[in-house]
PDB file of C-alpha atoms in Angstrom:
ATOM      1  CA  MET A   7       0.156   0.026  -0.133  1.00 39.00           C
ATOM      2  CA  ALA A   8       1.608   3.333  -0.946  1.00 39.00           C
ATOM      3  CA  PRO A   9       1.877   6.126   1.692  1.00 40.00           C
ATOM      4  CA  ARG A  10      -0.223   9.208   1.196  1.00 39.00           C
ATOM      5  CA  GLY A  11       0.194  13.197   1.856  1.00 40.00           C
ATOM      6  CA  ASP A  12       3.224  15.110   2.741  1.00 39.00           C
ATOM      7  CA  GLU A  13       5.293  11.831   4.249  1.00 36.00           C
ATOM      8  CA  ALA A  14       5.080   9.906   0.740  1.00 40.00           C
ATOM      9  CA  ALA A  15       6.252  13.011  -1.102  1.00 40.00           C
ATOM     10  CA  GLY A  16       9.127  13.621   1.440  1.00 39.00           C
ATOM     11  CA  ALA A  17       9.946   9.912   1.110  1.00 38.00           C
ATOM     12  CA  ARG A  18      10.226  10.085  -2.711  1.00 42.00           C
ATOM     13  CA  ALA A  19      12.249  13.375  -2.475  1.00 40.00           C
ATOM     14  CA  GLY A  20      14.524  11.573  -0.188  1.00 42.00           C
ATOM     15  CA  ALA A  21      15.065   8.559  -2.586  1.00 41.00           C
ATOM     16  CA  ASP A  22      16.434  10.822  -5.185  1.00 44.00           C
ATOM     17  CA  THR A  23      19.208  12.011  -2.717  1.00 46.00           C
ATOM     18  CA  ASP A  24      22.888  10.628  -2.865  1.00 52.00           C
ATOM     19  CA  MET A  25      24.557  10.671   0.303  1.00 65.00           C
ATOM     20  CA  ALA A  26      28.332  10.057   0.087  1.00 72.00           C
ATOM     21  CA  GLY A  27      27.757   7.346  -2.560  1.00 81.00           C
ATOM     22  CA  PHE A  28      24.675   5.885  -0.874  1.00 86.00           C
ATOM     23  CA  THR A  29      21.172   5.535  -2.490  1.00 87.00           C
ATOM     24  CA  VAL A  30      18.384   6.446  -0.060  1.00 88.00           C
ATOM     25  CA  ILE A  31      15.429   4.012  -0.061  1.00 87.00           C
ATOM     26  CA  PRO A  32      12.461   5.399   2.008  1.00 87.00           C
ATOM     27  CA  ALA A  33      10.728   2.865   4.290  1.00 84.00           C
ATOM     28  CA  LEU A  34       7.675   2.989   6.256  1.00 84.00           C
ATOM     29  CA  LEU A  35       6.791   0.510   9.047  1.00 83.00           C
ATOM     30  CA  SER A  36       3.349  -0.160   7.715  1.00 79.00           C
ATOM     31  CA  GLY A  37       1.013   1.041   4.917  1.00 70.00           C
ATOM     32  CA  SER A  38      -0.802   3.071   7.215  1.00 74.00           C
ATOM     33  CA  GLY A  39       1.638   5.885   7.255  1.00 68.00           C
ATOM     34  CA  GLY A  40       3.802   6.970  10.271  1.00 70.00           C
ATOM     35  CA  ALA A  41       7.375   8.244  10.332  1.00 74.00           C
ATOM     36  CA  ALA A  42       9.487   7.520   7.389  1.00 79.00           C
ATOM     37  CA  ARG A  43      12.811   5.822   7.726  1.00 83.00           C
ATOM     38  CA  GLN A  44      15.669   5.818   5.389  1.00 86.00           C
ATOM     39  CA  LEU A  45      17.763   2.797   4.158  1.00 88.00           C
ATOM     40  CA  LEU A  46      21.152   3.607   2.884  1.00 89.00           C
ATOM     41  CA  VAL A  47      22.537   1.282   0.220  1.00 89.00           C
ATOM     42  CA  LYS A  48      25.283   0.991  -2.249  1.00 90.00           C
ATOM     43  CA  PRO A  49      27.284  -1.625  -3.960  1.00 90.00           C
ATOM     44  CA  HIS A  50      29.719  -3.632  -1.478  1.00 87.00           C
ATOM     45  CA  ARG A  51      33.417  -2.846  -2.163  1.00 83.00           C
ATOM     46  CA  ALA A  52      36.322  -4.583  -0.489  1.00 76.00           C
ATOM     47  CA  ARG A  53      39.808  -5.449  -1.212  1.00 72.00           C
ATOM     48  CA  GLU A  54      40.364  -8.515  -3.016  1.00 63.00           C
ATOM     49  CA  ALA A  55      42.369 -10.205  -0.629  1.00 52.00           C
ATOM     50  CA  ALA A  56      39.708  -9.559   2.149  1.00 57.00           C
ATOM     51  CA  ALA A  57      36.555 -10.213  -0.040  1.00 66.00           C
ATOM     52  CA  ARG A  58      34.383 -12.991   1.133  1.00 78.00           C
ATOM     53  CA  ARG A  59      31.326 -11.907  -0.657  1.00 82.00           C
ATOM     54  CA  PRO A  60      30.727 -11.506  -4.459  1.00 85.00           C
ATOM     55  CA  GLN A  61      31.205  -7.656  -4.999  1.00 82.00           C
ATOM     56  CA  GLU A  62      29.319  -7.634  -8.391  1.00 87.00           C
ATOM     57  CA  ARG A  63      26.198  -8.880  -6.514  1.00 89.00           C
ATOM     58  CA  THR A  64      26.294  -7.835  -2.804  1.00 90.00           C
ATOM     59  CA  LEU A  65      24.510  -4.737  -1.741  1.00 91.00           C
ATOM     60  CA  PHE A  66      25.524  -2.991   1.677  1.00 91.00           C
ATOM     61  CA  VAL A  67      22.799  -1.692   3.452  1.00 92.00           C
ATOM     62  CA  LEU A  68      22.890   0.797   6.371  1.00 90.00           C
ATOM     63  CA  ASN A  69      20.283   2.081   9.059  1.00 88.00           C
ATOM     64  CA  LEU A  70      18.254  -1.157   9.373  1.00 89.00           C
ATOM     65  CA  PRO A  71      15.984  -1.011  12.274  1.00 87.00           C
ATOM     66  CA  PRO A  72      16.557  -3.458  15.432  1.00 84.00           C
ATOM     67  CA  TYR A  73      13.297  -5.210  14.726  1.00 84.00           C
ATOM     68  CA  CYS A  74      14.081  -6.216  11.259  1.00 86.00           C
ATOM     69  CA  THR A  75      14.895  -9.956  10.945  1.00 85.00           C
ATOM     70  CA  GLN A  76      17.054 -11.892   8.286  1.00 87.00           C
ATOM     71  CA  GLU A  77      13.719 -13.114   6.907  1.00 90.00           C
ATOM     72  CA  SER A  78      12.244  -9.487   6.885  1.00 88.00           C
ATOM     73  CA  VAL A  79      15.045  -8.164   4.948  1.00 91.00           C
ATOM     74  CA  HIS A  80      15.397 -11.085   2.609  1.00 91.00           C
ATOM     75  CA  ARG A  81      11.645 -10.689   1.635  1.00 90.00           C
ATOM     76  CA  LEU A  82      12.003  -6.881   1.323  1.00 90.00           C
ATOM     77  CA  PHE A  83      14.997  -6.964  -0.985  1.00 91.00           C
ATOM     78  CA  SER A  84      13.529  -9.851  -3.163  1.00 90.00           C
ATOM     79  CA  GLN A  85      11.216  -7.411  -4.773  1.00 89.00           C
ATOM     80  CA  CYS A  86      14.378  -6.270  -6.592  1.00 89.00           C
ATOM     81  CA  GLY A  87      15.567  -9.724  -7.674  1.00 89.00           C
ATOM     82  CA  PRO A  88      16.097 -13.125  -6.217  1.00 91.00           C
ATOM     83  CA  VAL A  89      18.172 -12.868  -3.291  1.00 93.00           C
ATOM     84  CA  THR A  90      20.836 -15.628  -2.345  1.00 92.00           C
ATOM     85  CA  SER A  91      21.782 -14.723   1.399  1.00 90.00           C
ATOM     86  CA  VAL A  92      21.325 -12.066   3.820  1.00 91.00           C
ATOM     87  CA  GLU A  93      23.903 -11.313   6.531  1.00 89.00           C
ATOM     88  CA  LEU A  94      22.971  -8.964   9.565  1.00 88.00           C
ATOM     89  CA  GLN A  95      25.855  -7.320  11.844  1.00 86.00           C
ATOM     90  CA  ASP A  96      26.021  -4.761  14.383  1.00 83.00           C
ATOM     91  CA  LYS A  97      28.811  -3.008  12.467  1.00 83.00           C
ATOM     92  CA  PRO A  98      30.365  -3.113   9.184  1.00 84.00           C
ATOM     93  CA  GLY A  99      33.177  -5.652   8.620  1.00 79.00           C
ATOM     94  CA  PRO A 100      34.110  -8.775   7.120  1.00 76.00           C
ATOM     95  CA  GLY A 101      31.985 -10.846   9.605  1.00 65.00           C
ATOM     96  CA  ALA A 102      32.485 -14.062  11.329  1.00 59.00           C
ATOM     97  CA  LYS A 103      33.790 -17.048   9.272  1.00 55.00           C
ATOM     98  CA  SER A 104      31.675 -19.948   8.611  1.00 48.00           C
ATOM     99  CA  GLU A 105      32.053 -22.350  11.524  1.00 49.00           C
ATOM    100  CA  ALA A 106      30.072 -24.878  13.377  1.00 53.00           C
ATOM    101  CA  LYS A 107      26.726 -23.836  14.656  1.00 59.00           C
ATOM    102  CA  LYS A 108      26.957 -22.504  18.381  1.00 66.00           C
ATOM    103  CA  SER A 109      24.620 -23.378  20.942  1.00 69.00           C
ATOM    104  CA  LYS A 110      21.322 -21.267  21.096  1.00 70.00           C
ATOM    105  CA  PHE A 111      21.594 -21.162  24.887  1.00 71.00           C
ATOM    106  CA  PHE A 112      25.191 -19.727  25.156  1.00 67.00           C
ATOM    107  CA  SER A 113      25.174 -17.483  22.124  1.00 63.00           C
ATOM    108  CA  ARG A 114      22.276 -15.063  22.780  1.00 61.00           C
ATOM    109  CA  LYS A 115      22.924 -11.622  22.213  1.00 65.00           C
ATOM    110  CA  PRO A 116      20.411  -8.760  22.436  1.00 63.00           C
ATOM    111  CA  THR A 117      19.961  -6.535  19.539  1.00 63.00           C
ATOM    112  CA  GLU A 118      20.717  -2.927  20.510  1.00 71.00           C
ATOM    113  CA  GLY A 119      20.559  -0.073  17.894  1.00 78.00           C
ATOM    114  CA  TYR A 120      20.379   0.155  14.254  1.00 86.00           C
ATOM    115  CA  ARG A 121      22.350  -2.513  12.277  1.00 87.00           C
ATOM    116  CA  VAL A 122      23.848  -3.147   8.859  1.00 90.00           C
ATOM    117  CA  ALA A 123      23.265  -5.812   6.207  1.00 91.00           C
ATOM    118  CA  TYR A 124      25.009  -7.580   3.521  1.00 93.00           C
ATOM    119  CA  VAL A 125      22.479  -8.636   0.588  1.00 92.00           C
ATOM    120  CA  VAL A 126      23.662 -11.015  -1.894  1.00 92.00           C
ATOM    121  CA  PHE A 127      21.513 -10.927  -5.083  1.00 93.00           C
ATOM    122  CA  LYS A 128      21.635 -14.242  -7.393  1.00 91.00           C
ATOM    123  CA  SER A 129      22.453 -11.770 -10.297  1.00 90.00           C
ATOM    124  CA  PRO A 130      23.947  -8.205 -10.715  1.00 89.00           C
ATOM    125  CA  ALA A 131      20.736  -6.982 -12.211  1.00 90.00           C
ATOM    126  CA  GLY A 132      18.920  -7.429  -8.646  1.00 88.00           C
ATOM    127  CA  MET A 133      21.642  -5.208  -7.177  1.00 88.00           C
ATOM    128  CA  LYS A 134      21.325  -2.507  -9.871  1.00 88.00           C
ATOM    129  CA  SER A 135      17.464  -2.627  -9.359  1.00 88.00           C
ATOM    130  CA  ALA A 136      17.862  -1.750  -5.595  1.00 86.00           C
ATOM    131  CA  LEU A 137      19.924   1.109  -6.498  1.00 86.00           C
ATOM    132  CA  LYS A 138      17.313   2.901  -8.660  1.00 85.00           C
ATOM    133  CA  PRO A 139      15.114   5.438  -7.120  1.00 75.00           C
ATOM    134  CA  GLN A 140      12.275   3.668  -5.309  1.00 73.00           C
ATOM    135  CA  THR A 141       8.926   4.313  -3.868  1.00 84.00           C
ATOM    136  CA  PRO A 142       8.575   3.813  -0.193  1.00 85.00           C
ATOM    137  CA  TRP A 143       8.976   0.210   1.023  1.00 85.00           C
ATOM    138  CA  ILE A 144       6.952  -1.264   3.714  1.00 84.00           C
ATOM    139  CA  LEU A 145       8.774  -3.033   6.439  1.00 84.00           C
ATOM    140  CA  SER A 146       5.957  -4.580   8.055  1.00 82.00           C
ATOM    141  CA  PRO A 147       3.395  -5.580   5.390  1.00 82.00           C
ATOM    142  CA  SER A 148      -0.010  -6.969   6.541  1.00 77.00           C
ATOM    143  CA  GLU A 149       0.667 -10.462   5.037  1.00 83.00           C
ATOM    144  CA  HIS A 150       4.000 -10.664   6.826  1.00 81.00           C
ATOM    145  CA  PRO A 151       4.000  -8.434   9.959  1.00 80.00           C
ATOM    146  CA  VAL A 152       7.312  -7.780  12.084  1.00 81.00           C
ATOM    147  CA  THR A 153       7.177  -7.793  15.796  1.00 78.00           C
ATOM    148  CA  THR A 154       7.719  -4.294  17.404  1.00 79.00           C
ATOM    149  CA  GLY A 155       7.156  -2.638  20.556  1.00 77.00           C
ATOM    150  CA  LEU A 156       5.695  -4.249  23.615  1.00 82.00           C
ATOM    151  CA  GLN A 157       5.145  -7.403  21.825  1.00 82.00           C
ATOM    152  CA  LYS A 158       8.934  -7.496  20.683  1.00 80.00           C
ATOM    153  CA  TRP A 159       9.850  -7.203  24.348  1.00 80.00           C
ATOM    154  CA  ILE A 160       7.490  -9.934  25.361  1.00 84.00           C
ATOM    155  CA  GLN A 161       8.785 -12.138  22.637  1.00 79.00           C
ATOM    156  CA  ASP A 162      12.527 -11.609  23.695  1.00 77.00           C
ATOM    157  CA  TYR A 163      11.593 -12.081  27.249  1.00 81.00           C
ATOM    158  CA  ARG A 164      10.054 -15.512  26.471  1.00 82.00           C
ATOM    159  CA  CYS A 165      12.821 -16.470  24.388  1.00 77.00           C
ATOM    160  CA  SER A 166      15.247 -15.552  27.132  1.00 78.00           C
ATOM    161  CA  ILE A 167      13.674 -18.248  29.459  1.00 81.00           C
ATOM    162  CA  THR A 168      15.822 -21.374  29.181  1.00 80.00           C
ATOM    163  CA  ASP A 169      14.130 -24.778  28.578  1.00 83.00           C
ATOM    164  CA  THR A 170      16.062 -26.992  31.210  1.00 86.00           C
ATOM    165  CA  GLU A 171      15.210 -30.227  29.285  1.00 88.00           C
ATOM    166  CA  ALA A 172      16.501 -28.989  25.913  1.00 87.00           C
ATOM    167  CA  LEU A 173      19.465 -27.548  27.664  1.00 86.00           C
ATOM    168  CA  GLN A 174      20.311 -30.706  29.638  1.00 89.00           C
ATOM    169  CA  LYS A 175      19.899 -32.844  26.409  1.00 90.00           C
ATOM    170  CA  GLU A 176      22.281 -30.511  24.566  1.00 88.00           C
ATOM    171  CA  VAL A 177      24.710 -30.709  27.334  1.00 89.00           C
ATOM    172  CA  ASP A 178      24.671 -34.531  27.230  1.00 90.00           C
ATOM    173  CA  ASP A 179      25.137 -34.672  23.648  1.00 91.00           C
ATOM    174  CA  PHE A 180      28.049 -32.373  23.890  1.00 89.00           C
ATOM    175  CA  MET A 181      29.745 -34.521  26.593  1.00 91.00           C
ATOM    176  CA  LYS A 182      29.036 -37.705  24.707  1.00 92.00           C
ATOM    177  CA  LYS A 183      30.718 -36.221  21.757  1.00 92.00           C
ATOM    178  CA  HIS A 184      33.669 -35.063  24.010  1.00 92.00           C
ATOM    179  CA  ASP A 185      34.194 -38.352  25.556  1.00 92.00           C
ATOM    180  CA  GLN A 186      34.287 -39.823  22.165  1.00 93.00           C
ATOM    181  CA  ARG A 187      36.920 -37.466  20.979  1.00 92.00           C
ATOM    182  CA  VAL A 188      39.015 -37.742  24.113  1.00 90.00           C
ATOM    183  CA  ALA A 189      38.705 -41.894  23.880  1.00 90.00           C
ATOM    184  CA  ALA A 190      39.888 -41.670  20.326  1.00 91.00           C
ATOM    185  CA  ILE A 191      42.908 -39.438  21.276  1.00 87.00           C
ATOM    186  CA  GLU A 192      43.672 -41.738  24.179  1.00 83.00           C
ATOM    187  CA  ALA A 193      43.460 -44.929  21.802  1.00 85.00           C
ATOM    188  CA  ARG A 194      45.642 -43.178  19.201  1.00 83.00           C
ATOM    189  CA  ALA A 195      48.109 -42.319  21.792  1.00 77.00           C
ATOM    190  CA  GLY A 196      48.144 -45.867  23.186  1.00 76.00           C
ATOM    191  CA  ALA A 197      48.770 -47.267  19.808  1.00 76.00           C
ATOM    192  CA  GLU A 198      51.706 -44.926  19.083  1.00 73.00           C
ATOM    193  CA  ASP A 199      53.215 -45.252  22.831  1.00 72.00           C
ATOM    194  CA  GLY A 200      56.682 -46.766  22.680  1.00 70.00           C
ATOM    195  CA  VAL A 201      56.770 -47.017  18.718  1.00 74.00           C
ATOM    196  CA  PRO A 202      59.467 -44.935  17.049  1.00 77.00           C
ATOM    197  CA  ASP A 203      58.872 -42.776  14.227  1.00 74.00           C
ATOM    198  CA  GLU A 204      60.554 -42.655  10.984  1.00 76.00           C
ATOM    199  CA  GLU A 205      63.667 -41.179  12.284  1.00 79.00           C
ATOM    200  CA  GLY A 206      63.748 -43.630  15.446  1.00 75.00           C
ATOM    201  CA  TRP A 207      62.473 -41.065  17.927  1.00 80.00           C
ATOM    202  CA  VAL A 208      59.900 -42.223  20.676  1.00 73.00           C
ATOM    203  CA  LYS A 209      57.312 -40.050  21.786  1.00 71.00           C
ATOM    204  CA  VAL A 210      57.126 -39.429  25.615  1.00 68.00           C
ATOM    205  CA  THR A 211      53.916 -39.091  27.092  1.00 63.00           C
ATOM    206  CA  ARG A 212      52.621 -38.565  30.721  1.00 60.00           C
ATOM    207  CA  LYS A 213      50.705 -41.896  30.910  1.00 58.00           C
ATOM    208  CA  GLY A 214      52.720 -44.184  33.261  1.00 53.00           C
ATOM    209  CA  ARG A 215      52.893 -45.156  36.798  1.00 52.00           C
ATOM    210  CA  ARG A 216      52.193 -41.361  37.765  1.00 54.00           C
ATOM    211  CA  PRO A 217      50.180 -39.839  35.181  1.00 55.00           C
ATOM    212  CA  GLY A 218      49.505 -36.061  35.204  1.00 54.00           C
ATOM    213  CA  VAL A 219      47.084 -34.833  37.787  1.00 53.00           C
ATOM    214  CA  PRO A 220      44.243 -32.399  36.425  1.00 56.00           C
ATOM    215  CA  ARG A 221      44.553 -28.896  37.458  1.00 56.00           C
ATOM    216  CA  THR A 222      41.141 -28.683  39.262  1.00 64.00           C
ATOM    217  CA  GLU A 223      40.305 -25.906  41.638  1.00 70.00           C
ATOM    218  CA  ALA A 224      40.953 -28.311  44.774  1.00 73.00           C
ATOM    219  CA  ARG A 225      44.278 -29.277  43.372  1.00 74.00           C
ATOM    220  CA  ASN A 226      45.206 -25.560  42.835  1.00 79.00           C
ATOM    221  CA  LEU A 227      44.286 -24.593  46.358  1.00 82.00           C
ATOM    222  CA  GLN A 228      46.350 -27.485  47.862  1.00 84.00           C
ATOM    223  CA  ALA A 229      49.322 -26.419  45.782  1.00 84.00           C
ATOM    224  CA  ALA A 230      49.064 -22.791  46.890  1.00 86.00           C
ATOM    225  CA  GLN A 231      48.898 -24.004  50.641  1.00 87.00           C
ATOM    226  CA  ARG A 232      51.967 -26.142  50.026  1.00 87.00           C
ATOM    227  CA  GLU A 233      53.888 -23.184  48.683  1.00 86.00           C
ATOM    228  CA  LYS A 234      52.790 -21.067  51.611  1.00 85.00           C
ATOM    229  CA  ARG A 235      54.081 -23.521  54.135  1.00 82.00           C
ATOM    230  CA  LYS A 236      57.461 -23.653  52.249  1.00 80.00           C
ATOM    231  CA  ARG A 237      57.727 -19.943  52.393  1.00 77.00           C
ATOM    232  CA  GLN A 238      57.214 -19.937  55.991  1.00 73.00           C
ATOM    233  CA  GLN A 239      59.676 -22.315  56.736  1.00 68.00           C
ATOM    234  CA  ARG A 240      62.214 -20.698  54.509  1.00 66.00           C
ATOM    235  CA  GLU A 241      61.750 -17.308  56.493  1.00 64.00           C
ATOM    236  CA  LEU A 242      64.850 -16.415  58.815  1.00 64.00           C
ATOM    237  CA  LEU A 243      64.139 -16.667  62.402  1.00 63.00           C
ATOM    238  CA  ASN A 244      65.997 -14.620  65.258  1.00 63.00           C
ATOM    239  CA  PHE A 245      67.496 -12.524  62.307  1.00 67.00           C
ATOM    240  CA  TYR A 246      67.563  -9.143  64.484  1.00 74.00           C
ATOM    241  CA  SER A 247      69.236  -8.676  67.615  1.00 78.00           C
ATOM    242  CA  TRP A 248      65.738  -7.664  69.408  1.00 79.00           C
ATOM    243  CA  GLN A 249      64.475 -11.020  68.214  1.00 77.00           C
ATOM    244  CA  GLN A 250      67.275 -12.962  69.707  1.00 81.00           C
ATOM    245  CA  GLN A 251      66.660 -11.077  73.063  1.00 86.00           C
ATOM    246  CA  ASP A 252      62.953 -11.709  73.114  1.00 86.00           C
ATOM    247  CA  ALA A 253      63.637 -15.484  72.358  1.00 84.00           C
ATOM    248  CA  LYS A 254      65.971 -15.891  75.197  1.00 89.00           C
ATOM    249  CA  ARG A 255      63.689 -14.054  77.711  1.00 91.00           C
ATOM    250  CA  GLU A 256      60.998 -16.430  76.547  1.00 91.00           C
ATOM    251  CA  HIS A 257      63.197 -19.540  76.650  1.00 92.00           C
ATOM    252  CA  ILE A 258      64.271 -18.426  80.429  1.00 94.00           C
ATOM    253  CA  ALA A 259      60.490 -17.948  81.351  1.00 94.00           C
ATOM    254  CA  GLN A 260      59.652 -21.295  80.046  1.00 94.00           C
ATOM    255  CA  LEU A 261      62.454 -22.930  81.957  1.00 95.00           C
ATOM    256  CA  ARG A 262      61.554 -21.337  85.190  1.00 95.00           C
ATOM    257  CA  LYS A 263      58.087 -22.339  84.855  1.00 94.00           C
ATOM    258  CA  LYS A 264      58.955 -25.833  84.281  1.00 94.00           C
ATOM    259  CA  PHE A 265      61.248 -25.960  87.273  1.00 95.00           C
ATOM    260  CA  GLU A 266      58.354 -24.817  89.508  1.00 94.00           C
ATOM    261  CA  GLU A 267      56.290 -27.435  88.170  1.00 93.00           C
ATOM    262  CA  ASP A 268      58.924 -30.112  88.818  1.00 93.00           C
ATOM    263  CA  LYS A 269      59.304 -28.916  92.330  1.00 92.00           C
ATOM    264  CA  GLN A 270      55.691 -29.315  93.063  1.00 92.00           C
ATOM    265  CA  LYS A 271      55.812 -32.817  91.531  1.00 90.00           C
ATOM    266  CA  ILE A 272      58.715 -33.776  93.742  1.00 90.00           C
ATOM    267  CA  ALA A 273      57.033 -32.525  96.754  1.00 88.00           C
ATOM    268  CA  LEU A 274      53.952 -34.424  96.130  1.00 88.00           C
ATOM    269  CA  MET A 275      55.893 -37.611  95.366  1.00 86.00           C
ATOM    270  CA  ARG A 276      57.720 -37.167  98.788  1.00 84.00           C
ATOM    271  CA  ALA A 277      54.337 -36.718 100.537  1.00 81.00           C
ATOM    272  CA  GLU A 278      53.114 -39.833  99.174  1.00 81.00           C
ATOM    273  CA  ARG A 279      56.138 -41.916 100.062  1.00 75.00           C
ATOM    274  CA  LYS A 280      56.027 -41.169 103.890  1.00 67.00           C
ATOM    275  CA  PHE A 281      55.445 -44.095 106.077  1.00 59.00           C
ATOM    276  CA  LYS A 282      51.917 -44.381 107.809  1.00 60.00           C
ATOM    277  CA  PRO A 283      51.754 -47.604 109.808  1.00 60.00           C
ATOM    278  CA  TYR A 284      48.329 -46.752 111.121  1.00 56.00           C
TER     279      TYR A 284
END
């Protein structure tokens, strides 16, 4: 649905503006009007050594609202031509390299502020079509609405609640794979133990009568306590003259105290040895 009134006229006027090499695409949240936003697009350019995306088919997009998802951006630019992929980022850059999928429980990151996108079209004609002056685009059409406002906050809150059963299953699967990897490494090390290589060298491992102790928190605490006791034993005793004098006085006081205790014991023994016929 096309916007009406001054907003539509201002949006169309903004579409013809060229801002530092960017083409401005006016965008409205819905067809019922409202504040017009501006998406800034231009062809993606990068050095040949750092290029990970096909430059002749990749469109660089700025000023994407935080509520725009990868699916909504894909659907939005598909009106210019078939889209191969969409990559959303917090700031421009090469992006993360393709790697194994991380856990959804430990890689959650709230979306804050406006983002950028790299839209890869199937052919260069799609990118060229997006660079032409456009009528205002609808970010949240009625057939594919985008969640915003209070509903967006509620959705984010519900997604932040962890499903304990799913988390436990993921942890169990991870530990099972980890145990399998460790068992494979140990089996390979056991097979190579004592076997010389091509040059006659034998690999020495820590497996044996006294294998390496894992560095757990309890082990680290025990090691720290042992080091503390060793330092205390290495400290110099009676190094200063006043320390020697105090030690002598304390030693004399202990001798006197022991002498008095011994005198009392002797007197008690003599009293018990007296002859008492009756």
